[in-house]
Coordinates of C-alpha atoms in Angstrom, one line a residue:
X4 CA 41.1 49.6 156.6
X5 CA 41.7 51.4 153.2
X6 CA 43.5 54.6 153.5
X7 CA 41.6 57.7 152.4
X8 CA 43.5 59.7 149.9
X9 CA 43.0 62.0 147.0
X10 CA 44.7 60.8 143.9
X11 CA 46.0 63.5 141.6
X12 CA 46.6 62.6 138.0
X13 CA 48.5 64.9 135.6
X14 CA 48.2 64.8 131.9
X15 CA 51.0 63.0 130.1
X16 CA 53.8 65.5 130.0
X17 CA 55.1 64.3 126.6
X18 CA 51.6 64.8 125.1
X19 CA 51.6 68.3 126.5
X20 CA 55.0 69.0 125.0
X21 CA 54.1 67.5 121.6
X22 CA 50.9 69.6 121.5
X23 CA 52.9 72.9 121.9
X24 CA 56.1 71.8 120.1
X25 CA 58.2 72.1 123.2
X26 CA 61.8 70.9 123.3
X27 CA 62.4 70.5 127.0
X28 CA 60.6 70.6 130.4
X29 CA 62.6 70.3 133.6
X30 CA 61.3 70.0 137.1
X31 CA 63.4 71.1 140.1
X32 CA 62.9 70.6 143.8
X33 CA 64.9 71.7 146.9
X34 CA 63.5 70.7 150.2
X35 CA 65.3 73.0 152.7
X36 CA 64.4 76.2 150.8
X37 CA 60.9 75.0 149.8
X38 CA 61.6 75.4 146.1
X39 CA 59.5 73.6 143.6
X40 CA 59.9 74.9 140.0
X41 CA 59.4 74.1 136.4
X42 CA 61.4 75.3 133.4
X43 CA 60.0 75.0 129.9
X44 CA 62.1 75.5 126.8
X45 CA 59.9 75.8 123.8
X46 CA 62.1 76.5 120.7
X47 CA 65.8 77.3 120.5
X48 CA 66.0 77.8 116.7
X49 CA 67.0 81.5 117.2
X50 CA 69.3 80.9 120.2
X51 CA 69.2 80.1 123.9
X52 CA 65.8 80.3 125.6
X53 CA 65.0 83.5 127.4
X54 CA 62.0 84.1 129.7
X55 CA 61.1 85.4 133.2
X56 CA 60.5 83.5 136.4
X57 CA 56.9 83.6 137.7
X58 CA 56.0 83.0 141.3
X59 CA 52.2 82.9 142.0
X60 CA 49.9 80.7 144.0
X61 CA 49.0 78.0 141.5
X62 CA 46.2 75.7 142.5
X63 CA 47.9 72.6 141.2
X64 CA 51.0 71.3 139.5
X65 CA 49.0 70.9 136.3
X66 CA 47.9 74.5 136.3
X67 CA 51.6 75.5 136.8
X68 CA 52.7 73.2 133.9
X69 CA 50.0 74.5 131.6
X70 CA 51.1 78.1 132.4
X71 CA 54.8 77.5 131.8
X72 CA 54.1 75.7 128.6
X73 CA 51.9 78.5 127.2
X74 CA 54.1 81.3 128.4
X75 CA 57.3 79.7 126.9
X76 CA 55.6 79.3 123.6
X77 CA 54.6 83.0 123.7
X78 CA 58.3 83.9 124.4
X79 CA 59.3 82.1 121.1
X80 CA 56.8 84.2 119.2
X81 CA 57.9 87.4 121.1
X82 CA 61.6 86.8 120.4
X83 CA 61.0 86.0 116.7
X84 CA 58.8 89.0 116.0
X85 CA 61.0 91.4 118.0
X86 CA 64.0 90.3 115.9
X87 CA 66.2 89.2 118.8
X88 CA 68.3 86.0 118.5
X89 CA 66.9 84.1 121.5
X90 CA 64.4 81.3 121.9
X91 CA 61.3 80.9 124.0
X92 CA 61.5 79.7 127.6
X93 CA 59.9 80.3 131.0
X94 CA 60.2 79.3 134.6
X95 CA 57.5 79.1 137.3
X96 CA 57.9 78.6 141.0
X97 CA 55.1 76.7 142.9
X98 CA 55.1 78.0 146.5
X99 CA 54.6 75.2 149.0
X100 CA 53.0 77.6 151.5
X101 CA 50.5 80.4 151.7
X102 CA 51.2 83.3 152.0
X103 CA 54.1 82.9 149.6
X104 CA 57.4 82.9 151.5
X105 CA 60.6 84.1 149.7
X106 CA 64.1 83.7 151.0
X107 CA 67.7 84.3 149.8
X108 CA 68.2 80.5 149.9
X109 CA 65.2 79.8 147.7
X110 CA 66.5 82.1 145.0
X111 CA 70.1 80.8 145.3
X112 CA 68.6 77.4 144.6
X113 CA 66.9 78.9 141.6
X114 CA 70.2 80.2 140.4
X115 CA 71.9 76.8 141.0
X116 CA 69.3 75.0 138.9
X117 CA 69.4 77.6 136.1
X118 CA 73.2 77.2 136.0
X119 CA 72.8 73.5 135.6
X120 CA 71.1 74.1 132.2
X121 CA 74.5 75.4 131.0
X122 CA 73.3 78.4 129.1
X123 CA 70.2 76.9 127.4
X124 CA 68.0 79.2 129.5
X125 CA 68.3 82.8 130.8
X126 CA 65.8 84.1 133.3
X127 CA 64.9 87.1 135.5
X128 CA 61.9 88.8 137.1
X129 CA 58.3 88.2 136.2
X130 CA 54.9 88.2 138.0
X131 CA 55.4 87.7 141.7
X132 CA 59.2 88.2 141.7
X133 CA 61.5 91.3 141.7
X134 CA 64.9 92.2 140.4
X135 CA 66.2 92.2 144.0
X136 CA 65.1 88.5 144.3
X137 CA 67.5 87.6 141.5
X138 CA 70.5 89.3 143.1
X139 CA 70.6 86.1 145.2
X140 CA 70.1 83.8 142.1
X141 CA 72.9 85.7 140.3
X142 CA 75.4 84.5 143.0
X143 CA 74.9 81.0 141.7
X144 CA 74.4 81.6 138.0
X145 CA 75.7 83.7 135.2
X146 CA 72.4 83.3 133.3
X147 CA 70.3 85.7 135.3
X148 CA 69.1 88.9 133.6
X149 CA 67.2 92.1 134.4
X150 CA 69.2 92.8 137.6
X151 CA 69.1 96.2 139.3
X152 CA 71.3 98.8 137.7
X153 CA 73.3 99.2 140.9
X154 CA 74.1 95.4 140.6
X155 CA 75.3 95.7 137.0
X156 CA 72.0 94.9 135.3
X157 CA 69.8 96.9 133.0
X158 CA 67.3 97.7 135.7
X159 CA 63.5 97.6 135.8
X160 CA 62.0 96.0 132.7
X161 CA 58.5 97.4 133.4
X162 CA 59.7 100.8 132.1
X163 CA 60.7 99.3 128.7
X164 CA 57.5 97.2 128.6
X165 CA 55.3 100.2 129.1
X166 CA 57.2 102.1 126.5
X167 CA 56.6 99.3 124.0
X168 CA 52.8 99.3 124.7
X169 CA 52.9 103.1 124.2
X170 CA 54.5 102.5 120.8
X171 CA 51.8 100.0 120.0
X172 CA 49.1 102.5 120.9
X173 CA 50.7 105.2 118.7
X174 CA 50.9 102.8 115.8
X175 CA 47.3 101.8 116.3
X176 CA 46.2 105.4 116.4
X177 CA 48.1 106.0 113.2
X178 CA 46.4 103.0 111.5
X179 CA 42.9 103.8 112.7
X180 CA 42.8 107.6 112.9
X181 CA 45.6 108.7 110.6
X182 CA 47.6 110.3 113.4
X183 CA 49.7 108.7 116.1
X184 CA 48.6 111.4 118.6
X185 CA 46.9 110.0 121.7
X186 CA 45.7 113.4 122.9
X187 CA 42.0 113.1 123.9
X188 CA 41.8 109.4 123.4
X189 CA 39.9 107.4 126.0
X190 CA 42.1 104.5 127.2
X191 CA 40.9 101.9 129.7
X192 CA 43.7 100.1 131.7
X193 CA 42.9 96.9 133.5
X194 CA 45.6 96.3 136.1
X195 CA 47.7 99.1 137.7
X196 CA 50.7 97.0 138.6
X197 CA 54.3 97.6 137.6
X198 CA 53.6 98.0 133.9
X199 CA 50.1 99.4 134.1
X200 CA 51.1 102.2 136.4
X201 CA 54.0 103.2 134.2
X202 CA 51.8 103.1 131.2
X203 CA 49.2 105.3 132.9
X204 CA 51.8 107.9 133.6
X205 CA 53.0 107.9 130.0
X206 CA 49.5 108.2 128.6
X207 CA 48.6 111.1 130.9
X208 CA 51.8 112.8 129.6
X209 CA 50.4 112.2 126.1
X210 CA 47.1 113.9 127.0
X211 CA 44.9 110.8 127.1
X212 CA 41.8 110.4 129.2
X213 CA 42.1 107.3 131.4
X214 CA 39.6 104.8 132.9
X215 CA 41.5 102.4 135.3
X216 CA 40.7 99.4 137.4
X217 CA 42.7 97.1 139.8
X218 CA 41.9 94.7 142.6
X219 CA 44.1 96.9 144.7
X220 CA 42.2 100.2 145.0
X221 CA 45.1 102.3 146.5
X222 CA 47.1 101.7 143.3
X223 CA 44.3 103.4 141.3
X224 CA 44.0 106.3 143.8
X225 CA 47.7 107.0 143.3
X226 CA 47.2 107.4 139.5
X227 CA 44.0 109.5 140.0
X228 CA 45.9 111.9 142.2
X229 CA 48.3 112.6 139.4
X230 CA 45.5 114.0 137.2
X231 CA 42.0 113.9 138.9
X232 CA 40.3 115.5 136.0
X233 CA 41.6 112.9 133.5
X234 CA 41.3 109.7 135.5
X235 CA 38.2 107.7 136.3
X236 CA 38.2 104.6 138.5
X237 CA 36.0 101.6 137.8
X238 CA 35.9 97.8 138.7
X239 CA 38.0 95.1 137.0
X240 CA 34.8 93.6 135.5
X241 CA 33.0 96.8 134.4
X242 CA 36.1 98.0 132.6
X243 CA 35.7 95.4 129.9
X244 CA 32.4 96.8 128.8
X245 CA 33.4 100.5 129.1
X246 CA 33.2 102.5 125.9
X247 CA 36.7 103.6 125.0
X248 CA 39.2 104.0 122.1
X249 CA 41.7 101.4 123.5
X250 CA 41.4 98.7 126.1
X251 CA 44.8 97.8 127.8
X252 CA 44.8 94.5 129.6
X253 CA 47.8 94.8 132.0
X254 CA 47.1 92.0 134.5
X255 CA 46.7 88.2 134.0
X256 CA 46.0 86.5 130.7
X257 CA 42.8 85.0 129.2
X258 CA 40.9 88.3 129.6
X259 CA 39.4 87.9 126.1
X260 CA 37.3 84.7 125.9
X261 CA 34.3 83.4 124.0
X262 CA 32.0 84.0 127.0
X263 CA 32.7 87.7 127.3
X264 CA 33.7 88.8 123.8
X265 CA 30.3 90.5 123.2
X266 CA 30.9 92.8 126.1
X267 CA 33.8 94.8 124.7
X268 CA 33.0 98.4 123.6
X269 CA 36.5 99.4 122.6
X270 CA 38.0 100.1 119.1
X271 CA 41.2 98.2 119.8
X272 CA 42.8 96.0 122.4
X273 CA 46.5 96.8 123.2
X274 CA 48.0 95.8 126.5
X275 CA 51.0 94.3 128.3
X276 CA 49.4 91.1 129.7
X277 CA 50.6 87.8 128.2
X278 CA 48.2 85.5 126.4
X279 CA 45.3 87.9 126.4
X280 CA 43.2 85.7 124.1
X281 CA 41.7 82.4 125.5
X282 CA 42.4 80.9 122.0
X283 CA 43.0 81.9 118.4
X284 CA 39.2 81.8 117.7
X285 CA 38.9 84.9 119.8
X286 CA 41.0 86.9 117.3
X287 CA 38.6 86.0 114.5
X288 CA 35.6 86.9 116.7
X289 CA 37.2 90.3 117.5
X290 CA 37.8 90.9 113.8
X291 CA 34.1 90.2 113.1
X292 CA 33.2 92.9 115.6
X293 CA 35.7 95.2 114.0
X294 CA 37.8 95.4 117.2
X295 CA 41.5 95.7 116.3
X296 CA 43.7 93.3 118.3
X297 CA 47.4 94.1 118.8
X298 CA 49.1 90.8 119.3
X299 CA 50.3 90.9 123.0
X300 CA 53.6 89.2 122.4
X301 CA 54.6 92.0 120.1
X302 CA 53.4 95.1 122.0
X303 CA 54.8 93.8 125.4
X304 CA 58.2 92.9 123.9
X305 CA 59.9 96.0 125.3
X306 CA 61.1 94.3 128.5
X307 CA 62.4 91.3 126.5
X308 CA 64.3 93.6 124.1
X309 CA 65.9 95.3 127.2
X310 CA 67.2 92.0 128.7
X311 CA 68.3 90.7 125.3
X312 CA 70.4 93.8 124.8
X313 CA 71.7 93.3 128.4
X314 CA 72.9 89.8 127.5
X315 CA 74.6 91.1 124.3
X316 CA 76.2 93.9 126.4
X317 CA 74.6 96.7 124.3
X318 CA 73.9 100.1 125.6
X319 CA 70.6 101.3 127.1
X320 CA 70.2 103.7 124.2
X321 CA 70.5 100.7 121.8
X322 CA 67.7 98.9 123.7
X323 CA 65.5 102.0 123.5
X324 CA 66.1 102.3 119.8
X325 CA 65.3 98.7 119.3
X326 CA 62.0 99.0 121.2
X327 CA 60.8 101.6 118.7
X328 CA 60.8 98.7 116.2
X329 CA 57.5 97.7 117.8
X330 CA 55.7 100.6 116.1
X331 CA 56.8 99.7 112.6
X332 CA 56.3 95.9 113.1
X333 CA 52.7 96.4 114.4
X334 CA 51.8 98.5 111.4
X335 CA 53.2 95.6 109.2
X336 CA 50.9 93.2 111.1
X337 CA 47.9 95.4 110.6
X338 CA 48.5 95.9 106.9
X339 CA 49.2 92.2 106.3
X340 CA 46.0 91.2 108.1
X341 CA 44.0 93.8 106.1
X342 CA 45.5 92.7 102.7
X343 CA 45.0 89.0 103.3
X344 CA 41.7 89.3 105.1
X345 CA 42.9 87.4 108.2
X346 CA 43.1 88.2 111.9
X347 CA 46.0 90.2 113.3
X348 CA 46.8 87.2 115.4
X349 CA 47.2 84.9 112.3
X350 CA 49.2 87.6 110.5
X351 CA 51.7 87.9 113.4
X352 CA 52.0 84.1 113.8
X353 CA 52.8 83.8 110.1
X354 CA 55.5 86.4 110.4
X355 CA 57.0 84.5 113.3
X356 CA 57.0 81.2 111.4
X357 CA 58.6 82.8 108.4
X358 CA 61.5 84.1 110.5
X359 CA 62.0 80.8 112.3
X360 CA 62.1 79.0 108.9
X361 CA 64.6 81.4 107.4
X362 CA 66.9 81.3 110.5
X363 CA 66.7 77.5 110.7
X364 CA 67.8 77.3 107.1
X365 CA 70.7 79.6 107.7
X366 CA 71.8 77.5 110.7
X367 CA 72.2 74.5 108.4
X368 CA 75.5 76.1 107.3
X369 CA 78.2 74.1 109.1
X370 CA 80.6 76.2 111.2
X371 CA 83.0 73.4 112.2

């Protein structure tokens, strides 16, 4: 009798790597801790790869692979445009149980495998993981970043990420309205997680009016209690079509796609989520609707800058000063897009490619 089974076929991994220009993809497995993980290194032209470790309930290995490939490519762009000498990488953990189970042993196994890459890849917290998780990983590897301050690290990167998004909003306000002030601006935030909540607090301090949404209603209620007269709560779907000055996607990616692009009623999109656009065509469609798009890999680079400065053993003040660079760089992106009549996404991508080409040429000089 023929055995009943479901055959799962993945895409050819080398085809996937070639499509995105990736250098290396490594799969890791450790049975006793339940670890199954993938590390993708996209481009090491600027230096060793740097990117967080994500742990979410993927529906399949293919979905996890697609995510790690896309995210690592985004990290190359982020490092290049933020002017830090690291390449793009990412790690994803595929939980083998639901709900997700963490353990010190699982993260020690993560550290062990990261160490085996011998400095080609640095990692730390991302969606689904915390700095405390990586205390265990750091016992096995010296290539773990973003650890808590009490453990010798630079602390919570969500603070720096939110500050970077705030800088992006100030630059956008300057470009659109002639003043960087956010007072009285209506800003819609989709996702009140680690970064979204911090961003909300910063914006209230700036005098902005907020419309917020999250699948976890208590998170929204906490923000509303901070300033009841300035915070309105809506749903995660309705917020996309809410009239506002700026829309800030601060949850998962792909929020802007060809099926919903006509719904947006904002003047600009500026948020912390990675890969906000389904594809580059969306940037052109937004431009046609006169919606300004702030490339996500630039405005959410604050956390990356923080951990890069941690690796280089620079001060916290140095990291904060470097994060202010986001303001000036975003204005350059906007002006380049305007002058060349191209999307802001294309303008930013061109600036990334130019920096990679210049550094690749410099690295041709033999050091012995």
